[in-house]
Short mmCIF file of C-alpha atoms and ligand atoms in Angstrom, two decimals:
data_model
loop_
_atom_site.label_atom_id
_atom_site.label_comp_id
_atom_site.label_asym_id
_atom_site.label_seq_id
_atom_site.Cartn_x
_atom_site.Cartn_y
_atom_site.Cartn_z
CA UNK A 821 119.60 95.15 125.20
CA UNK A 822 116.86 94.15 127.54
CA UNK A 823 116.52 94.73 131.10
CA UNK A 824 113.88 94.37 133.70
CA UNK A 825 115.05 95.73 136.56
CA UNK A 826 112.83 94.64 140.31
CA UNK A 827 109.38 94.71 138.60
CA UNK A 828 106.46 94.64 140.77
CA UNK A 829 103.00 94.15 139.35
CA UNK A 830 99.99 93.79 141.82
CA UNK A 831 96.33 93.74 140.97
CA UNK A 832 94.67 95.08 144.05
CA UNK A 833 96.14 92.64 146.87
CA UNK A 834 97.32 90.11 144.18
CA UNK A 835 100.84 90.12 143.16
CA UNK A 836 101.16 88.89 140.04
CA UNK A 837 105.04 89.81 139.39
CA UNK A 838 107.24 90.12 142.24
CA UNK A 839 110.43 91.77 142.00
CA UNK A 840 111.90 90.00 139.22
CA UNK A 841 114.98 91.36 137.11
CA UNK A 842 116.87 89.64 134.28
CA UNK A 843 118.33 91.05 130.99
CA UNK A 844 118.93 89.76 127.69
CA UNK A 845 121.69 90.34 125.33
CA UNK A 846 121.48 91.43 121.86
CA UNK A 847 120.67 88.30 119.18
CA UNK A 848 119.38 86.22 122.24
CA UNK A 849 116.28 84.20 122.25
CA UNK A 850 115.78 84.57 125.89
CA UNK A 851 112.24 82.15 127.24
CA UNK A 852 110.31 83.23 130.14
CA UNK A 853 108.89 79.90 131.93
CA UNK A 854 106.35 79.07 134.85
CA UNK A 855 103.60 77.11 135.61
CA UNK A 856 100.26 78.35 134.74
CA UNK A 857 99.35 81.32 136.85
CA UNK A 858 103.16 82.30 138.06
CA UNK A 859 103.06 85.58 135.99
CA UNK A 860 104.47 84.96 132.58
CA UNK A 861 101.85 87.10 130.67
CA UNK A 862 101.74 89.81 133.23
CA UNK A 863 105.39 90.44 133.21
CA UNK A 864 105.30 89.75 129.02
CA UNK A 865 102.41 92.64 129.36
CA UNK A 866 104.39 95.48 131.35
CA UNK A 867 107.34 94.46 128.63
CA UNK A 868 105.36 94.81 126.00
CA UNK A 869 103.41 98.47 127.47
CA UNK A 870 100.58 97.00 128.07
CA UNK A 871 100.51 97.56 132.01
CA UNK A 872 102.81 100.13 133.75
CA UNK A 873 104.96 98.32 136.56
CA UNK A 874 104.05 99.15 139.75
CA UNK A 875 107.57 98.96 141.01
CA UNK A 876 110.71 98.66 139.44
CA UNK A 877 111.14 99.77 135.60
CA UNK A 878 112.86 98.16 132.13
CA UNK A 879 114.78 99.82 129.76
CA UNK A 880 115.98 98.81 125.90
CA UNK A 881 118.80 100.13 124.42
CA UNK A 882 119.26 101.92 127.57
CA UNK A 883 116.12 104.00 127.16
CA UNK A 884 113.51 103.10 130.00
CA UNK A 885 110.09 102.23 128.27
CA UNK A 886 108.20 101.02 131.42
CA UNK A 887 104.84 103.39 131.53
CA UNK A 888 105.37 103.93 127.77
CA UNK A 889 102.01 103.46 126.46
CA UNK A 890 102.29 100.20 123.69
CA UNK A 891 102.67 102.14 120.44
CA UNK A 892 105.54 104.21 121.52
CA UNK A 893 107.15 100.75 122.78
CA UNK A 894 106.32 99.43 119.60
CA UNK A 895 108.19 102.66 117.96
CA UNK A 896 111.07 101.90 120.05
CA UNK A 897 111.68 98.52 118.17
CA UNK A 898 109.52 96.10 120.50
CA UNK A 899 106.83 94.29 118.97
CA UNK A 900 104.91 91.59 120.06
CA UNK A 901 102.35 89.22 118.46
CA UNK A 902 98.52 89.34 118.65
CA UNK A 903 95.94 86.63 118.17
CA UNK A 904 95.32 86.74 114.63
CA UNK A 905 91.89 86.07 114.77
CA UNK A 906 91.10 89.17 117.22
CA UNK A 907 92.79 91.59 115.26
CA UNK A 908 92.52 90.45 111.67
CA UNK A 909 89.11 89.35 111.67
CA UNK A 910 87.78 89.12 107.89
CA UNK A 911 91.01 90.24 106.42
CA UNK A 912 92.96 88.15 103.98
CA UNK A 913 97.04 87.22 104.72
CA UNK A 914 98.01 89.95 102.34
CA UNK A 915 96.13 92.32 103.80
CA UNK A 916 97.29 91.48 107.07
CA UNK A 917 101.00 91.82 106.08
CA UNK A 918 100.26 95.03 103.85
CA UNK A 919 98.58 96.36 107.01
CA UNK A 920 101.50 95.42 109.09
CA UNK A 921 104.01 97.31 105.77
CA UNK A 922 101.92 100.55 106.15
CA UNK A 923 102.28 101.12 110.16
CA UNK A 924 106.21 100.66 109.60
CA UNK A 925 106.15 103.05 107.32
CA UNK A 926 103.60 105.36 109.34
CA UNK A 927 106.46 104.98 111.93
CA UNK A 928 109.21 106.00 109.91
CA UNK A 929 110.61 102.12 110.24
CA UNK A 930 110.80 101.72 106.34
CA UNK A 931 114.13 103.69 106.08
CA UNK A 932 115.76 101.75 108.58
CA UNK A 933 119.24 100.60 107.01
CA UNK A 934 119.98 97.12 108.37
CA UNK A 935 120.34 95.14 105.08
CA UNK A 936 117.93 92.86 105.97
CA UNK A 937 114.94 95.30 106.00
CA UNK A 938 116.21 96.22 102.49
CA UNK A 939 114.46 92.82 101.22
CA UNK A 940 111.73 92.87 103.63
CA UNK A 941 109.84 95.84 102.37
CA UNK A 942 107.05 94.06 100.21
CA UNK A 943 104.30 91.99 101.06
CA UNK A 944 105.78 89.35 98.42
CA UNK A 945 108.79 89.84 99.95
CA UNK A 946 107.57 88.44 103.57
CA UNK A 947 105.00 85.95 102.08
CA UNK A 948 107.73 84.22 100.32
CA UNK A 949 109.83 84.36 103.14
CA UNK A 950 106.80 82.31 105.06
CA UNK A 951 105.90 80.38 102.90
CA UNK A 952 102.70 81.90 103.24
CA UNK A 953 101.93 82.45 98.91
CA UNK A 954 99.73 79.66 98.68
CA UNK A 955 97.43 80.90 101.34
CA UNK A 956 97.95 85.22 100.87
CA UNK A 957 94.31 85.21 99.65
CA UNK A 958 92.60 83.30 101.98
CA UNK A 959 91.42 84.94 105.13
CA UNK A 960 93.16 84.46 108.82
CA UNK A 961 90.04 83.21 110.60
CA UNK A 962 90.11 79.63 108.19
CA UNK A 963 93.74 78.76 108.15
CA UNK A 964 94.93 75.61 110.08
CA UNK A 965 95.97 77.13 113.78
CA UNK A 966 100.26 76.83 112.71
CA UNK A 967 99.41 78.73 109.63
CA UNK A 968 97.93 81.64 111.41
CA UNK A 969 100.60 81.63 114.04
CA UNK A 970 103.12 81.84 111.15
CA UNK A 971 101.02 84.87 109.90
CA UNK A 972 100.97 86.51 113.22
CA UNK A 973 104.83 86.75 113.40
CA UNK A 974 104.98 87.80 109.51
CA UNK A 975 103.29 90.82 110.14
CA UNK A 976 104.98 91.62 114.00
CA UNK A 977 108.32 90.94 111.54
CA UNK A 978 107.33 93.52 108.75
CA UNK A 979 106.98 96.27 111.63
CA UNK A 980 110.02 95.96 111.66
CA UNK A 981 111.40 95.22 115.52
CA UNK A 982 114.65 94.78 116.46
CA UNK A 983 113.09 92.44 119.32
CA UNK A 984 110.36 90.02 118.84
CA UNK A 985 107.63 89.21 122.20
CA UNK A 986 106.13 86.05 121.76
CA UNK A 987 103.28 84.88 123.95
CA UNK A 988 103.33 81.25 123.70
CA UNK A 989 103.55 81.23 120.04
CA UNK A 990 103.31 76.84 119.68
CA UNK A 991 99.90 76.91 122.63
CA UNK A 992 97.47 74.53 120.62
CA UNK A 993 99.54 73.47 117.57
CA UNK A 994 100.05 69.76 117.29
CA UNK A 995 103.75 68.94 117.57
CA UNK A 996 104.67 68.82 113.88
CA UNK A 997 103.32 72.32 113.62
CA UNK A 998 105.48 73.30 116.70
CA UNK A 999 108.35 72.00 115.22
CA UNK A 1000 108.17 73.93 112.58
CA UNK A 1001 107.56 77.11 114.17
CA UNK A 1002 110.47 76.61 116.53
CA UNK A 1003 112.34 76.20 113.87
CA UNK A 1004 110.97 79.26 112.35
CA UNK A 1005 112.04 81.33 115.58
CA UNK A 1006 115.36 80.47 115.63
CA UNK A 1007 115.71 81.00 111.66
CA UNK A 1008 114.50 84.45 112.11
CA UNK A 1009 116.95 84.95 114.54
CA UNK A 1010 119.94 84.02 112.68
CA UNK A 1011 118.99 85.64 109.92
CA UNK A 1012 117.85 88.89 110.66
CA UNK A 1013 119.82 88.57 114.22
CA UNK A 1014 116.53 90.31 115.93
CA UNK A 1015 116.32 89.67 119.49
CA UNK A 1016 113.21 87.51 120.81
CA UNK A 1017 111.48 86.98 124.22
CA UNK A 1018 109.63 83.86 124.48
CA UNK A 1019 106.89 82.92 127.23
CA UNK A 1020 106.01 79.80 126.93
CA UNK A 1021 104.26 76.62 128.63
CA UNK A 1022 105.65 73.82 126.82
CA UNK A 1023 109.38 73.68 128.16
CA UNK A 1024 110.77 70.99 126.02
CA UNK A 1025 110.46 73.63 123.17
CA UNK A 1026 111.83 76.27 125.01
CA UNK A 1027 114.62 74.14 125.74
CA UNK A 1028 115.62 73.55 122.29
CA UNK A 1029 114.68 76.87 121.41
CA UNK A 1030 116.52 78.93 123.87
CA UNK A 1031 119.78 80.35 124.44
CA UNK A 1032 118.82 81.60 128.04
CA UNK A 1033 115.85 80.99 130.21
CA UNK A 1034 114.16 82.94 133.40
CA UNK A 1035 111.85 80.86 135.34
CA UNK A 1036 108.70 82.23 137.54
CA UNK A 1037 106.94 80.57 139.96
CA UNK A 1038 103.98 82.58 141.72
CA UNK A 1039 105.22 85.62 140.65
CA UNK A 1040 108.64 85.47 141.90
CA UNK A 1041 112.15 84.57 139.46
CA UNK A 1042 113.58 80.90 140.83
CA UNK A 1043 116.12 80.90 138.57
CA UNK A 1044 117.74 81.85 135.54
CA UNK A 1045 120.79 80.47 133.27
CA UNK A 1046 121.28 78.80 130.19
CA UNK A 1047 118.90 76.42 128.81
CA UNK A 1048 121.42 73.19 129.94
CA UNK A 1049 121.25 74.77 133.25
CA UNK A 1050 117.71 75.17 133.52
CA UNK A 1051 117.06 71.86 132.29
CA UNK A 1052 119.02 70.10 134.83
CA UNK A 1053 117.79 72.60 137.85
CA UNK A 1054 116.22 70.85 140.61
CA UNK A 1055 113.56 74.42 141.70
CA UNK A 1056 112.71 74.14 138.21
CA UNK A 1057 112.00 70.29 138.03
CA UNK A 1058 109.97 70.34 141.12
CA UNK A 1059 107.95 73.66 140.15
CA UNK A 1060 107.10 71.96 137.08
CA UNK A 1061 106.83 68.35 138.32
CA UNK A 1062 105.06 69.81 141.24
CA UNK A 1063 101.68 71.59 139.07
CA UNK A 1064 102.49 67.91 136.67
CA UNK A 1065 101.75 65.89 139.48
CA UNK A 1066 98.58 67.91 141.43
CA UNK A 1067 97.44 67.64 137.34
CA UNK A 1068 97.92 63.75 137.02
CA UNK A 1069 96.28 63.47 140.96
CA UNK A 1070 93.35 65.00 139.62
CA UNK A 1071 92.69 61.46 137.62
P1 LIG B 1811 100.70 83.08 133.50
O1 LIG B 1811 100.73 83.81 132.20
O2 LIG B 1811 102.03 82.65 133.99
O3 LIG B 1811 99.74 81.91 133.47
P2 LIG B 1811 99.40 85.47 134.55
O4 LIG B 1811 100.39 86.55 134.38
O5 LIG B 1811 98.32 85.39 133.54
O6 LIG B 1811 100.16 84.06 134.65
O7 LIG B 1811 98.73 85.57 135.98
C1 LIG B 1811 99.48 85.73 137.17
C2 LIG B 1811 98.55 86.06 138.33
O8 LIG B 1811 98.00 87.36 138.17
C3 LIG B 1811 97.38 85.11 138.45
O9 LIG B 1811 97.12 84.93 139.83
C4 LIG B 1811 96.26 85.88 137.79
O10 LIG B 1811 95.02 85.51 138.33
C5 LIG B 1811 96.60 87.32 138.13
N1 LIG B 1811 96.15 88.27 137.09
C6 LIG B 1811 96.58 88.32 135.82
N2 LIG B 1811 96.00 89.33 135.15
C7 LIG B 1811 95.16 89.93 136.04
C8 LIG B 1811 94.25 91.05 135.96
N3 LIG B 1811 94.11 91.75 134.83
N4 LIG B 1811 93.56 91.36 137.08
C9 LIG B 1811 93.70 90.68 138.23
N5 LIG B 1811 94.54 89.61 138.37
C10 LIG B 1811 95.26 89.24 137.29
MG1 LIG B 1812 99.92 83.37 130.29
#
């Protein structure tokens, strides 16, 4: 559904991505992993539209969307999450998601015919769905940090993608909170079978979470496999035990 295909993203002599490729299938939940710095965001950005590669290209759904500028990727069925707190400032949940409603509809996404978008075309609809009632008059900037990442994917789900780009979606939530928005990804996927990309720090998450993993270490892919393979791959233990340890040597 997804590939990136040699991407190569430099920022003046920097090179942030460096030639990495991988694909993902329909229905996956595919994680992109890496220690701090290695290029997660940067490669979730030229995904995404944000930055145009400066090598290589990706397609979806066979369609190449690198250099599309973010709406249009966003019209092709990719949509990622934003902070809430940046782009909803001052605007209740219900808002958020109505907001959310009326740019799939701007985009002609409302007629789509899955069956699943059939029940997902009111705010109540969605709020139900995330349990988010209780809090749809409240406004994003005071909800507890899991609520408002629950809120961010409600309204990247009532656009209406058929794949999902999550930034590290569980950074800052305390583990019950991750937990349940783990569990939240996966639900989503096997009910509404839409595909999702994951970047995120904590791995023993993206373990559980994953069906597939690609791992990035200064910019360059080290490996790739399913999440039993990554778990038990030795360049991925020591890139990981390797930032662990020059943290724990700083104390
Ligand atoms: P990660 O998300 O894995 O922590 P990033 O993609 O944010 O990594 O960063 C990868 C590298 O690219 C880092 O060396 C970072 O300093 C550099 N970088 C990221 N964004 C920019 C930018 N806009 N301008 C210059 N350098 C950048
Ligand atoms: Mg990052």
């Amino acid at each position: 559904m997804l590939e990136v295909r040699n991407v190569t993203k430099r920022f003046g002599s920097n090179i942030a991505v460096n030639d990495v490729s991988f694909s993902i299938a329909k229905g996956e939940i595919h994680g992109l992993i890496g220690p701090n710095g290695s290029g997660k965001t940067t490669l979730f950005n030229v995904v995404s539209g944000f930055y145009a590669p400066t090598a290589g290209n990706v397609t979806f759904e066979g369609r190449q969307i690198s250099g599309l500028r973010p709406h249009r990727v966003a019209k092709a069925g990719l949509v990622r999450t934003f902070q809430l707190t940046s782009v909803f400032q001052g605007l209740s949940v219900r808002q958020s998601i109505e907001i959310a409603l009326a740019v799939a509809h701007s985009n002609g996404l409302l007629a789509a015919h899955d069956d699943w978008l059939r029940e997902f075309r009111t705010a109540d609809a969605i709020l139900d769905y995330f349990d988010l009632k209780h809090s749809a008059d409240k406004h994003a900037n005071v909800l507890p940090g899991g609520i408002q990442r629950t809120l961010s994917i409600a309204t990247a789900l009532a656009v209406r993608p058929r794949m999902l780009l999550l930034d590290e979606p569980l950074a800052g939530l305390n583990p019950s909170e991750k937990a349940r928005i783990a569990g939240k990804i996966r639900e989503l996927r096997d009910t509404f079978g839409v595909t999702v990309l994951l970047v995120e720090h904590d791995i023993k998450s993206v373990f559980s979470v994953c069906d597939n993993i690609t791992v990035i270490n200064i910019g360059k892919k080290i490996a790739d496999g399913t999440s039993s393979e990554i778990s038990s791959n030795d360049a991925v233990i020591r890139a990981y035990l390797g930032s662990a340890g020059a943290a724990h040597a700083q104390h």
